[in-house]
PDB file of C-alpha atoms in Angstrom:
ATOM      1  CA  MET C   1     203.597  76.607 128.693  1.00 42.00           C
ATOM      2  CA  GLY C   2     201.529  74.860 129.131  1.00 46.00           C
ATOM      3  CA  THR C   3     199.736  71.929 126.476  1.00 46.00           C
ATOM      4  CA  ALA C   4     195.701  73.070 125.908  1.00 48.00           C
ATOM      5  CA  VAL C   5     193.525  70.304 127.940  1.00 54.00           C
ATOM      6  CA  THR C   6     190.549  69.395 125.344  1.00 67.00           C
ATOM      7  CA  GLY C   7     187.284  67.394 125.676  1.00 91.00           C
ATOM      8  CA  THR C   8     184.175  68.212 126.037  1.00 95.00           C
ATOM      9  CA  TYR C   9     181.362  67.851 128.936  1.00 97.00           C
ATOM     10  CA  THR C  10     177.434  67.499 129.254  1.00 97.00           C
ATOM     11  CA  ALA C  11     175.530  71.383 130.056  1.00 98.00           C
ATOM     12  CA  LYS C  12     172.474  70.168 131.720  1.00 98.00           C
ATOM     13  CA  LEU C  13     169.527  73.307 131.452  1.00 98.00           C
ATOM     14  CA  THR C  14     168.633  73.672 134.150  1.00 97.00           C
ATOM     15  CA  ASP C  15     165.308  76.391 133.707  1.00 97.00           C
ATOM     16  CA  GLY C  16     164.095  78.669 130.468  1.00 96.00           C
ATOM     17  CA  PRO C  17     162.692  77.880 127.528  1.00 96.00           C
ATOM     18  CA  LEU C  18     164.844  75.009 126.925  1.00 97.00           C
ATOM     19  CA  GLU C  19     164.252  73.154 130.361  1.00 97.00           C
ATOM     20  CA  GLY C  20     165.533  70.131 130.686  1.00 97.00           C
ATOM     21  CA  LYS C  21     167.351  69.493 127.745  1.00 97.00           C
ATOM     22  CA  THR C  22     170.925  68.586 127.859  1.00 98.00           C
ATOM     23  CA  ILE C  23     173.823  69.135 125.621  1.00 97.00           C
ATOM     24  CA  THR C  24     177.366  68.387 124.632  1.00 97.00           C
ATOM     25  CA  THR C  25     179.837  71.303 124.805  1.00 97.00           C
ATOM     26  CA  GLU C  26     183.683  71.498 124.647  1.00 96.00           C
ATOM     27  CA  PHE C  27     186.024  73.281 127.499  1.00 95.00           C
ATOM     28  CA  LEU C  28     187.544  76.472 126.732  1.00 95.00           C
ATOM     29  CA  ASP C  29     191.159  75.950 125.475  1.00 92.00           C
ATOM     30  CA  THR C  30     192.271  76.692 128.709  1.00 91.00           C
ATOM     31  CA  GLY C  31     190.504  73.460 130.286  1.00 89.00           C
ATOM     32  CA  ASP C  32     187.997  76.093 131.796  1.00 94.00           C
ATOM     33  CA  ILE C  33     184.092  75.536 132.309  1.00 96.00           C
ATOM     34  CA  ARG C  34     182.540  77.681 129.551  1.00 97.00           C
ATOM     35  CA  PRO C  35     180.479  80.718 132.063  1.00 97.00           C
ATOM     36  CA  ARG C  36     177.586  81.158 129.152  1.00 98.00           C
ATOM     37  CA  LEU C  37     176.316  79.252 126.358  1.00 98.00           C
ATOM     38  CA  GLU C  38     174.497  80.916 123.301  1.00 96.00           C
ATOM     39  CA  ILE C  39     172.493  77.866 122.170  1.00 96.00           C
ATOM     40  CA  PRO C  40     170.675  79.419 118.780  1.00 94.00           C
ATOM     41  CA  ALA C  41     166.531  78.925 118.977  1.00 92.00           C
ATOM     42  CA  GLU C  42     164.332  76.580 115.704  1.00 87.00           C
ATOM     43  CA  SER C  43     163.481  79.390 114.580  1.00 80.00           C
ATOM     44  CA  GLY C  44     166.710  82.032 113.067  1.00 80.00           C
ATOM     45  CA  GLY C  45     167.464  85.189 114.835  1.00 88.00           C
ATOM     46  CA  LYS C  46     166.713  84.410 117.777  1.00 94.00           C
ATOM     47  CA  ARG C  47     169.670  82.346 120.637  1.00 96.00           C
ATOM     48  CA  TYR C  48     168.573  81.586 124.385  1.00 97.00           C
ATOM     49  CA  LEU C  49     171.888  82.392 126.608  1.00 98.00           C
ATOM     50  CA  TYR C  50     172.530  80.966 130.259  1.00 98.00           C
ATOM     51  CA  THR C  51     174.924  81.095 132.651  1.00 98.00           C
ATOM     52  CA  ARG C  52     176.626  78.920 134.617  1.00 97.00           C
ATOM     53  CA  GLY C  53     174.942  77.588 137.789  1.00 95.00           C
ATOM     54  CA  ALA C  54     176.331  76.068 140.899  1.00 94.00           C
ATOM     55  CA  GLY C  55     176.053  72.360 140.102  1.00 95.00           C
ATOM     56  CA  LEU C  56     178.356  70.804 139.117  1.00 96.00           C
ATOM     57  CA  GLU C  57     179.371  66.172 138.715  1.00 95.00           C
ATOM     58  CA  PHE C  58     182.336  64.670 138.452  1.00 95.00           C
ATOM     59  CA  ASP C  59     182.195  61.347 136.774  1.00 93.00           C
ATOM     60  CA  SER C  60     185.443  60.749 135.461  1.00 89.00           C
ATOM     61  CA  THR C  61     188.435  58.153 136.182  1.00 89.00           C
ATOM     62  CA  GLU C  62     190.947  59.499 133.765  1.00 88.00           C
ATOM     63  CA  PHE C  63     190.273  62.935 134.635  1.00 85.00           C
ATOM     64  CA  PRO C  64     188.733  63.804 138.089  1.00 89.00           C
ATOM     65  CA  GLU C  65     189.033  66.574 138.864  1.00 91.00           C
ATOM     66  CA  ARG C  66     187.255  67.923 135.211  1.00 92.00           C
ATOM     67  CA  PRO C  67     183.287  67.997 135.802  1.00 95.00           C
ATOM     68  CA  THR C  68     181.517  65.767 133.044  1.00 95.00           C
ATOM     69  CA  ALA C  69     178.088  68.086 133.938  1.00 97.00           C
ATOM     70  CA  VAL C  70     177.641  71.428 134.187  1.00 98.00           C
ATOM     71  CA  ASP C  71     174.157  73.151 135.348  1.00 98.00           C
ATOM     72  CA  TYR C  72     173.362  76.059 133.813  1.00 98.00           C
ATOM     73  CA  ARG C  73     170.492  78.893 134.077  1.00 98.00           C
ATOM     74  CA  TYR C  74     168.776  80.884 132.001  1.00 98.00           C
ATOM     75  CA  LEU C  75     169.146  84.258 131.199  1.00 98.00           C
ATOM     76  CA  GLU C  76     167.424  85.875 128.220  1.00 97.00           C
ATOM     77  CA  ALA C  77     166.796  85.533 124.951  1.00 95.00           C
ATOM     78  CA  LEU C  78     169.300  87.544 122.137  1.00 95.00           C
ATOM     79  CA  PHE C  79     167.656  88.463 118.927  1.00 93.00           C
ATOM     80  CA  ASP C  80     169.455  89.297 115.795  1.00 84.00           C
TER      81      ASP C  80
END
């Protein structure tokens, strides 16, 4: 069994209500990129669902095979 690799990358929100914003998020325990992000809205009871897009940026000398930034596309708003 391998050891889980941790770390973070920048999620770039390319459209929707949070267009142009970035957030830092962690890789999954497997080291993979998160396929989707649920981001709480400023007003309670609502979250924005973003899914992974095609854009990847690589700029790490320590882990050159892992992206440092990933594009995410808006999918829908979720209400509690």
